[in-house]
CSV table of C-alpha atoms and ligand atoms in Angstrom, one decimal:
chain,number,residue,atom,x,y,z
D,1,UNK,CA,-21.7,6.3,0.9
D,2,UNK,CA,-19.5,3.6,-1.2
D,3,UNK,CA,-18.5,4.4,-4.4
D,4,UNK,CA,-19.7,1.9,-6.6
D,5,UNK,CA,-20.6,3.7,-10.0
D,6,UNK,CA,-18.4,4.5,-12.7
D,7,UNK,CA,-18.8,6.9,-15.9
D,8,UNK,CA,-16.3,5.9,-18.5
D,9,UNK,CA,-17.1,9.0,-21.3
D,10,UNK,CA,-16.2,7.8,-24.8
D,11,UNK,CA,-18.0,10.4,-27.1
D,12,UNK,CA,-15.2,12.1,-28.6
D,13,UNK,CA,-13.9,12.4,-32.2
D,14,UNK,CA,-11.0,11.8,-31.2
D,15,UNK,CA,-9.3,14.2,-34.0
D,16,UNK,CA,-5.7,13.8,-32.0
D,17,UNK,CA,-6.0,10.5,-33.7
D,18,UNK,CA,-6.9,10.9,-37.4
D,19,UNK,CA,-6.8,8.7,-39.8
D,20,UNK,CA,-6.9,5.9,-37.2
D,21,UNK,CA,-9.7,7.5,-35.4
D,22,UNK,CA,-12.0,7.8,-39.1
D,23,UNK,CA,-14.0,5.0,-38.4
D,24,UNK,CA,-13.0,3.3,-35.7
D,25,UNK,CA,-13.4,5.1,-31.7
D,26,UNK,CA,-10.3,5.6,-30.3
D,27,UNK,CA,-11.2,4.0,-27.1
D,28,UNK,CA,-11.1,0.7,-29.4
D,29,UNK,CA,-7.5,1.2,-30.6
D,30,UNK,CA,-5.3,-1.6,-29.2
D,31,UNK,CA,-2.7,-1.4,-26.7
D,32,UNK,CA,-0.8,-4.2,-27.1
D,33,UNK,CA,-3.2,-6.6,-27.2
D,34,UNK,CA,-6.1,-5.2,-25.4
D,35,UNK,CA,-8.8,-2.2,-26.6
D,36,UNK,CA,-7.9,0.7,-24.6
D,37,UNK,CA,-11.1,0.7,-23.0
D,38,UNK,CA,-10.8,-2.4,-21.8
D,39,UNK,CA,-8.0,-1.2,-19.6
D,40,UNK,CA,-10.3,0.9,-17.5
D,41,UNK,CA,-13.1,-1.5,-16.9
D,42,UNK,CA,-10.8,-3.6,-15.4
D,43,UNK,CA,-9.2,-1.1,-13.3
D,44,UNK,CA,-13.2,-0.2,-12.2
D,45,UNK,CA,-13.3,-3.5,-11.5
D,46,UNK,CA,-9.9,-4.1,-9.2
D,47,UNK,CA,-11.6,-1.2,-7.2
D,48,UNK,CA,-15.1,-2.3,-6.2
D,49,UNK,CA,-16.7,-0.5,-8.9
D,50,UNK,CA,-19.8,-2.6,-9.7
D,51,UNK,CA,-21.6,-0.4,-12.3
D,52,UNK,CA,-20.3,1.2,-15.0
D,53,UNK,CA,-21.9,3.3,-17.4
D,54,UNK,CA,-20.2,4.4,-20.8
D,55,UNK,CA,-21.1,7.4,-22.9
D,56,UNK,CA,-21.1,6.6,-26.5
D,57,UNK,CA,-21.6,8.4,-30.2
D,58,UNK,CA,-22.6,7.6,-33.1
D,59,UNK,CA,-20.3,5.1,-34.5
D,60,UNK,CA,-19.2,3.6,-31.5
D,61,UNK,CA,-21.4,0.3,-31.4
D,62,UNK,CA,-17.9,-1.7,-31.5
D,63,UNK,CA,-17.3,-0.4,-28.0
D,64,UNK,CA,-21.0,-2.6,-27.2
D,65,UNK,CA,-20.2,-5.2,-29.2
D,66,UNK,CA,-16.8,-6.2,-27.6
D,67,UNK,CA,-17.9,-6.2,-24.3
D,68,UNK,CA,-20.7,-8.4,-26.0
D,69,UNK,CA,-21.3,-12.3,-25.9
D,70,UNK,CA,-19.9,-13.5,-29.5
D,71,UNK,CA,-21.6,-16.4,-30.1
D,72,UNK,CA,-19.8,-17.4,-33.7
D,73,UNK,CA,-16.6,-16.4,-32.7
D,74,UNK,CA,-16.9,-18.7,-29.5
D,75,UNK,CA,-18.1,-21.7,-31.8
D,76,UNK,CA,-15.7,-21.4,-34.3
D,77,UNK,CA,-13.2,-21.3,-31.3
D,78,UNK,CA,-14.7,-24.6,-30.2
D,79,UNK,CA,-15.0,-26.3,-33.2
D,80,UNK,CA,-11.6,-25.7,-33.9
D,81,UNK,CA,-10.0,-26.4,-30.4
D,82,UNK,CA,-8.8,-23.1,-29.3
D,83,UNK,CA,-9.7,-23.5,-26.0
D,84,UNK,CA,-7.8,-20.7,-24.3
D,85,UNK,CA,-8.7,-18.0,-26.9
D,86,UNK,CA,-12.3,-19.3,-26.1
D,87,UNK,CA,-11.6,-18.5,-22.5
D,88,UNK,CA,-10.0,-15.1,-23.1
D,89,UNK,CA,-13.0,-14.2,-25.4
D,90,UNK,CA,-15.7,-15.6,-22.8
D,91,UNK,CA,-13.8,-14.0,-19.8
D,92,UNK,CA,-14.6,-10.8,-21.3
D,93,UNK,CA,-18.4,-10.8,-21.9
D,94,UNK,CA,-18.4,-12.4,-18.4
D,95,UNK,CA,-16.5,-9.4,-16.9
D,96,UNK,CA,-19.6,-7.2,-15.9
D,97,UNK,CA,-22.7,-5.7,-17.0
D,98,UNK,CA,-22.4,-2.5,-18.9
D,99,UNK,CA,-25.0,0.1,-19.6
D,100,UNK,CA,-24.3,2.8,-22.6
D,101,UNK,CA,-26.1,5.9,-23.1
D,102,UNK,CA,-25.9,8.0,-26.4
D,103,UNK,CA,-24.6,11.6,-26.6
D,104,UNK,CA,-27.1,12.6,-29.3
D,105,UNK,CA,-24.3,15.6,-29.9
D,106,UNK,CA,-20.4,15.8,-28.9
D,107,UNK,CA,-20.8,19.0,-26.9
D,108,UNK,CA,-17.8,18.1,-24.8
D,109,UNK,CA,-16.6,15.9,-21.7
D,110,UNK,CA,-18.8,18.3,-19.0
D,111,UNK,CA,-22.1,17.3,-21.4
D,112,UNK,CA,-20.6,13.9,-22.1
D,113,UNK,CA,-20.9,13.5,-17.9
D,114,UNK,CA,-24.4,15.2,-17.8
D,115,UNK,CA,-25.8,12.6,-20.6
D,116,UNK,CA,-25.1,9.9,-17.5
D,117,UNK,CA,-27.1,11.7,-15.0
D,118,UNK,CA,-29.8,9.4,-14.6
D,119,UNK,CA,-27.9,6.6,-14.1
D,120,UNK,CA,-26.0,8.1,-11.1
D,121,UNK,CA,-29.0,8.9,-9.4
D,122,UNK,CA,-27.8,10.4,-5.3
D,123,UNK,CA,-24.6,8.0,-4.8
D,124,UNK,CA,-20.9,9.6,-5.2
D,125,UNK,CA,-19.3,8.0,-8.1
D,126,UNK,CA,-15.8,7.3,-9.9
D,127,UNK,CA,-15.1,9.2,-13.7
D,128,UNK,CA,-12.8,7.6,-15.9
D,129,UNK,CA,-11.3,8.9,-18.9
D,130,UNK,CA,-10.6,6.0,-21.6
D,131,UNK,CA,-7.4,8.5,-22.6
D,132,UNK,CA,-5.7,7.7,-19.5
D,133,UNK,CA,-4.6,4.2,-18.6
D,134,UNK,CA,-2.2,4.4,-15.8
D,135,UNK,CA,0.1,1.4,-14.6
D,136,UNK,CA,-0.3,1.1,-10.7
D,137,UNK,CA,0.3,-1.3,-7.5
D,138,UNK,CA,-2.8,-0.2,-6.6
D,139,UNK,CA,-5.4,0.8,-9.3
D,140,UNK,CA,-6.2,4.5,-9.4
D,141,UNK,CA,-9.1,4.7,-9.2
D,142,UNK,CA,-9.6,3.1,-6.0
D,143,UNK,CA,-6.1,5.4,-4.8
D,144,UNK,CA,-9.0,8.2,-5.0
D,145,UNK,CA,-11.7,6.6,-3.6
D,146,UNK,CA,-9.9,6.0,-0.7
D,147,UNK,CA,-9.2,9.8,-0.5
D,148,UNK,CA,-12.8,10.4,-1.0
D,149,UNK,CA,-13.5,8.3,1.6
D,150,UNK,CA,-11.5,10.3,4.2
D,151,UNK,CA,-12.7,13.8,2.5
D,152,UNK,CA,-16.0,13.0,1.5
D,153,UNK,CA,-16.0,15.9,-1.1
D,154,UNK,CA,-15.0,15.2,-4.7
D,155,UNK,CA,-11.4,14.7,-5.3
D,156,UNK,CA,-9.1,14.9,-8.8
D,157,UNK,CA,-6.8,12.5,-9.9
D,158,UNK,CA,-3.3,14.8,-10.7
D,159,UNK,CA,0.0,14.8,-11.9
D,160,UNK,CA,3.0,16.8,-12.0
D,161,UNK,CA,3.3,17.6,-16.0
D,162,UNK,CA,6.1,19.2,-17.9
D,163,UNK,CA,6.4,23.1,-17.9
D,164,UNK,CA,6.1,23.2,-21.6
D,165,UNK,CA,2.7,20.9,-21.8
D,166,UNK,CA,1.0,22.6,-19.0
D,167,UNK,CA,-1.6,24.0,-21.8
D,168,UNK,CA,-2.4,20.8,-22.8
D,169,UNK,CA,-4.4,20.1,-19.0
D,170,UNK,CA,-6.4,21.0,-16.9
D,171,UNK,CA,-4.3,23.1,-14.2
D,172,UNK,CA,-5.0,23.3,-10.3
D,173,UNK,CA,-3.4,24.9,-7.3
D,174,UNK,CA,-3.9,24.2,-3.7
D,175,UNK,CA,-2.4,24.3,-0.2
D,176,UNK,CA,-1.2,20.1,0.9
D,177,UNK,CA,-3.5,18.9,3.7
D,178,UNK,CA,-1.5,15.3,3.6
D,179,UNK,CA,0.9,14.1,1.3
D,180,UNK,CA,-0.2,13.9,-1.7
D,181,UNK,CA,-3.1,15.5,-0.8
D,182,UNK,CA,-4.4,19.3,-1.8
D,183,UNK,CA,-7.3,21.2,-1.1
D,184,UNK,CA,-7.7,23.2,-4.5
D,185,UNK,CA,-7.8,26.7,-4.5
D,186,UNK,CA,-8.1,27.4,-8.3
D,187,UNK,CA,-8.5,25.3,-11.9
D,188,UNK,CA,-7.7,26.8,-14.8
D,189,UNK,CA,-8.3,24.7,-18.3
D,190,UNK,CA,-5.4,24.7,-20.6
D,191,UNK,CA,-3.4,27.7,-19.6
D,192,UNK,CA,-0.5,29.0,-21.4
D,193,UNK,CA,2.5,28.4,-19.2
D,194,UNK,CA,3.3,31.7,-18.0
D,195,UNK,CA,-0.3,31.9,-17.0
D,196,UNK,CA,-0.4,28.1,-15.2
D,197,UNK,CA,-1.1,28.6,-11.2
D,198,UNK,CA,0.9,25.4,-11.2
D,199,UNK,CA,2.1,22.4,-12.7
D,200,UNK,CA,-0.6,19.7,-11.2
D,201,UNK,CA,-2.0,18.7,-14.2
D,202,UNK,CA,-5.4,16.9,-14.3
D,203,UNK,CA,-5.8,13.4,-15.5
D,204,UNK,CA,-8.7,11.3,-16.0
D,205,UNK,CA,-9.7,10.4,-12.9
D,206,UNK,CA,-12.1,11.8,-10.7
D,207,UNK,CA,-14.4,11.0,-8.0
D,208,UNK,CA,-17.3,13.2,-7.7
D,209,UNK,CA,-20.8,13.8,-6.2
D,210,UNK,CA,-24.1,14.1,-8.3
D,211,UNK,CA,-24.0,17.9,-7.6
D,212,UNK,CA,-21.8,18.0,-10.7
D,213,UNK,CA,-25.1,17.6,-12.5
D,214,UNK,CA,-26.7,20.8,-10.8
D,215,UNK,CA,-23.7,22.7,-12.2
D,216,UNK,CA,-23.3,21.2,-15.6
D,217,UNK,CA,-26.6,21.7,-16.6
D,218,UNK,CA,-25.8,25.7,-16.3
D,219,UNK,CA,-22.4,25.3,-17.6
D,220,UNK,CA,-22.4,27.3,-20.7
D,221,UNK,CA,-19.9,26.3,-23.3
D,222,UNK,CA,-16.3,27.1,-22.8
D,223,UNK,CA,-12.7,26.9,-24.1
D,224,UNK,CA,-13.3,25.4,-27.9
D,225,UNK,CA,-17.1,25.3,-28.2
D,226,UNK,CA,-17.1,22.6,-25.9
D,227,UNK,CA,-19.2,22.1,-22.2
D,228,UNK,CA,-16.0,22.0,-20.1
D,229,UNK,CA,-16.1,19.6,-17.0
D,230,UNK,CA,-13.5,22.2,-15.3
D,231,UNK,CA,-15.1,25.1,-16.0
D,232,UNK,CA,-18.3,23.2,-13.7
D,233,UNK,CA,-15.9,21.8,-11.2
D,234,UNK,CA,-14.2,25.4,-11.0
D,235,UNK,CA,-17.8,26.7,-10.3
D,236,UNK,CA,-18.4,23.9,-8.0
D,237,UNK,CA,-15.3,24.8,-6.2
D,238,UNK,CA,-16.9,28.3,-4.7
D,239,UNK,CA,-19.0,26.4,-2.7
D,240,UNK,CA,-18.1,22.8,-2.1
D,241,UNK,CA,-14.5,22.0,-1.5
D,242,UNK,CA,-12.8,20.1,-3.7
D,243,UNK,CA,-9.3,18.2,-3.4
D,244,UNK,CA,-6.8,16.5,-5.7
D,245,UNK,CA,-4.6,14.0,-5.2
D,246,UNK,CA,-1.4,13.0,-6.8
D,247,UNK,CA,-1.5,9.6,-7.8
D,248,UNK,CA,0.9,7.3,-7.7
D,249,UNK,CA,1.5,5.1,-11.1
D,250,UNK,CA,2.8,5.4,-14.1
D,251,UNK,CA,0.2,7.1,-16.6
D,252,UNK,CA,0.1,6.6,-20.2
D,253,UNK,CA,-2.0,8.8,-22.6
D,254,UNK,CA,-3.5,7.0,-25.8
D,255,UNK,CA,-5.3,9.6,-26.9
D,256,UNK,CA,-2.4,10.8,-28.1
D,257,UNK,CA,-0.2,9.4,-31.1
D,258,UNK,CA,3.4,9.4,-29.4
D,259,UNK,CA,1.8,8.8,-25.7
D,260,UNK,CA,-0.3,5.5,-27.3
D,261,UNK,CA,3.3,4.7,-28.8
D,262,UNK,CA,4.9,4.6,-25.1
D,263,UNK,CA,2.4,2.6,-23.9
D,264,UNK,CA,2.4,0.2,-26.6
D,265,UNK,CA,6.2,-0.8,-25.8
D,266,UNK,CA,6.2,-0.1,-21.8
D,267,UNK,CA,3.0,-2.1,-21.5
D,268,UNK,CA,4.2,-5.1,-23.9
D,269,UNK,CA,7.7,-5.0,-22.0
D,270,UNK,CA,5.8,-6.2,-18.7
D,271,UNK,CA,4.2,-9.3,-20.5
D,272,UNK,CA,6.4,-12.3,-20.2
D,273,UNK,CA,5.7,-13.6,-24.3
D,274,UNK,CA,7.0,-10.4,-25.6
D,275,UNK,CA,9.4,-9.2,-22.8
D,276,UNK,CA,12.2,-11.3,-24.2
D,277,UNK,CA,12.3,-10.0,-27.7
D,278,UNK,CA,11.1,-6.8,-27.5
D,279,UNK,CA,13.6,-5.9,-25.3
D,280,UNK,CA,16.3,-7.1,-27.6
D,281,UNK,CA,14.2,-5.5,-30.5
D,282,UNK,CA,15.0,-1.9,-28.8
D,283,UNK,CA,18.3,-2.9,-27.5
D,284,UNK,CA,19.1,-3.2,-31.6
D,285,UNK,CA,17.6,-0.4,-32.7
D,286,UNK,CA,18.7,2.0,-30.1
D,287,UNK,CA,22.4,0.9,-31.3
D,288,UNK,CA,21.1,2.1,-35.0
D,289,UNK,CA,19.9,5.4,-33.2
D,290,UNK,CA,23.1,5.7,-31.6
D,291,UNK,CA,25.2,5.3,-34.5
D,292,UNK,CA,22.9,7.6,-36.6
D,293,UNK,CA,23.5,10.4,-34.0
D,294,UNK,CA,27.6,9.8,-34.3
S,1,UTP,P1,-10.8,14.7,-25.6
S,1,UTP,O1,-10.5,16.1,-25.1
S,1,UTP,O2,-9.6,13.8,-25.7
S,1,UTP,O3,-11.5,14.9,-27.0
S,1,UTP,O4,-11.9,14.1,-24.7
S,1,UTP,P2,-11.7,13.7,-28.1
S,1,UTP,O5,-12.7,14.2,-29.1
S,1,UTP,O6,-12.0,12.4,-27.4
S,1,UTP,O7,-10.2,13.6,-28.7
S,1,UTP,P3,-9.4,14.7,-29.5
S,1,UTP,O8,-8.9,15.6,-28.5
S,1,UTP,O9,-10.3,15.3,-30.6
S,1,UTP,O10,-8.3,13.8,-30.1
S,1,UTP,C1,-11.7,13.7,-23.3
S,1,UTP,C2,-12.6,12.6,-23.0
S,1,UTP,O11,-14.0,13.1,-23.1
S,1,UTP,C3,-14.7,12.3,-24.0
S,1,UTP,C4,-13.7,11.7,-24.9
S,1,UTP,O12,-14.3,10.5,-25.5
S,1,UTP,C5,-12.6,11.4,-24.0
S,1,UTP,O13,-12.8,10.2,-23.2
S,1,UTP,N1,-15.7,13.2,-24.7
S,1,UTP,C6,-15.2,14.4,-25.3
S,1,UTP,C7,-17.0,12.9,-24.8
S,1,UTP,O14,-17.4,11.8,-24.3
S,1,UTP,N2,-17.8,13.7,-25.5
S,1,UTP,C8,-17.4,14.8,-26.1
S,1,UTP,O15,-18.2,15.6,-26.6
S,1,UTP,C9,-16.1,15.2,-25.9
């Protein structure tokens, strides 16, 4: 079966991100340009994905409303002759349909992905975390469906991660059935690094079969209070196997203050407006740097 639904979980408090994060979701945060969000609905997009569901919280209507036809905004624009920031705005209302469901309760990512149950009904689908937005040839997301459609049994986006941040992830191990390619033998959430089977950390991409559900709905919480999705897919893994796959792309993570930062610059040096003066922007100040560390 194709994989054409996507859960894009955005329910979080998103405390890594305080003050910013007070009154605004993180997922709405701009990367350059662009909400952070916005980033993975297009990468659903660029890989067949034709539904997409997003979890929301209280607080979150801005998510809705960008995605959202804006009538004033587009006559103003009109009115005034803007055509092309008509366009832009248009372009993204036209994008697709979204549906949003309400986690009444942040009880994690594992209840965040139960909440969207009913929308998944019996067909495989893709689960993208808005803290990830990864840089690829070929978007991730269909990297891993392709994978899944070899496998057919859920697979986990990965990547190798630092030594010292290993207990910032989700951690798997497993024996390489193609490159690139493990079957997992063991996940382990957030383990201190002498305690890390490995140093495949997870990312936010997964594709997985409504199964998860079955298992969720027994998960009881885990590590921080919280219903955690690899706690269910490490219970999963006992009896369905389960594979990850090492992506290939550059990965950027905005939930995070310094990892938002990167992107910012990396992501603005590939745009032709700003490529020009940015660069010479951080050719300038790495000279100060330079000269301060002299
Ligand atoms: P995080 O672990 O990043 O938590 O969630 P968070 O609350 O968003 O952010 P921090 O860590 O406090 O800064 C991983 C993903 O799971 C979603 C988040 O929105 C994010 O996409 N999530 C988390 C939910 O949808 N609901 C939850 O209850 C928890």
């Amino acid at each position: 079966m194709q994989v054409k639904k996507a859960i894009i979980p955005a329910g979080g408090y998103g405390t890594r991100f305080l003050p910013a994060t007070k009154a605004q979701p993180k997922e709405m945060l701009p990367v350059v340009d662009k909400p952070a969000i916005q980033y993975l609905i297009e990468e659903a997009l660029a890989s067949g994905i034709e539904d997409i569901i997003v979890v929301t919280y209280r607080g979150k209507n801005m998510i809705a409303d960008h995605f959202d036809k804006a009538y004033e905004l587009e006559t103003e624009l009109l009115k005034t002759g803007k055509l092309s920031k008509l366009e832009d705005v248009q372009k993204i209302s036209e994008m697709t349909e979204i549906c949003y469901v309400r986690q009444k309760q942040a009880l994690g990512l594992g209840h965040a992905v139960y909440c969207a149950r009913k929308f998944i009904g019996n067909e495989p689908f893709a689960l993208m975390l808005p803290d990830d937005i990864v840089q690829a040839t070929r978007p991730c997301i269909s990297q891993l469906i392709d994978k899944f459609n070899r496998y057919q049994s859920p697979i986990i986006g990965v990547e190798i991660v630092p030594e010292d941040k290993v207990q910032l992830y989700g951690i798997v191990k497993g024996i390489e059935v193609e490159h690139r390619v493990l079957k997992i033998e063991s996940l382990v959430e957030k383990p201190q690094p002498r305690e890390a089977p490995s140093k495949l950390g997870i990312i936010g991409r997964y594709i997985l079969h409504p199964c998860i559900f079955d298992v969720l709905k027994s998960t009881r919480p885990g590590l921080g209070g919280e219903v955690q999705l690899t706690d269910a897919l490490l219970k999963l893994n006992e009896y369905q196997q389960l594979y990850a796959y090492i992506f290939e792309g550059t990965r950027y993570d905005v939930g995070d203050k310094l990892g938002y930062l990167k992107a910012v610059v990396e992501l603005a040096l590939q745009r032709d407006e700003f490529k020009e003066g940015l660069k010479k922007y951080l050719l300038e100040i790495g000279e100060k740097l330079k000269l301060d560390l002299t």
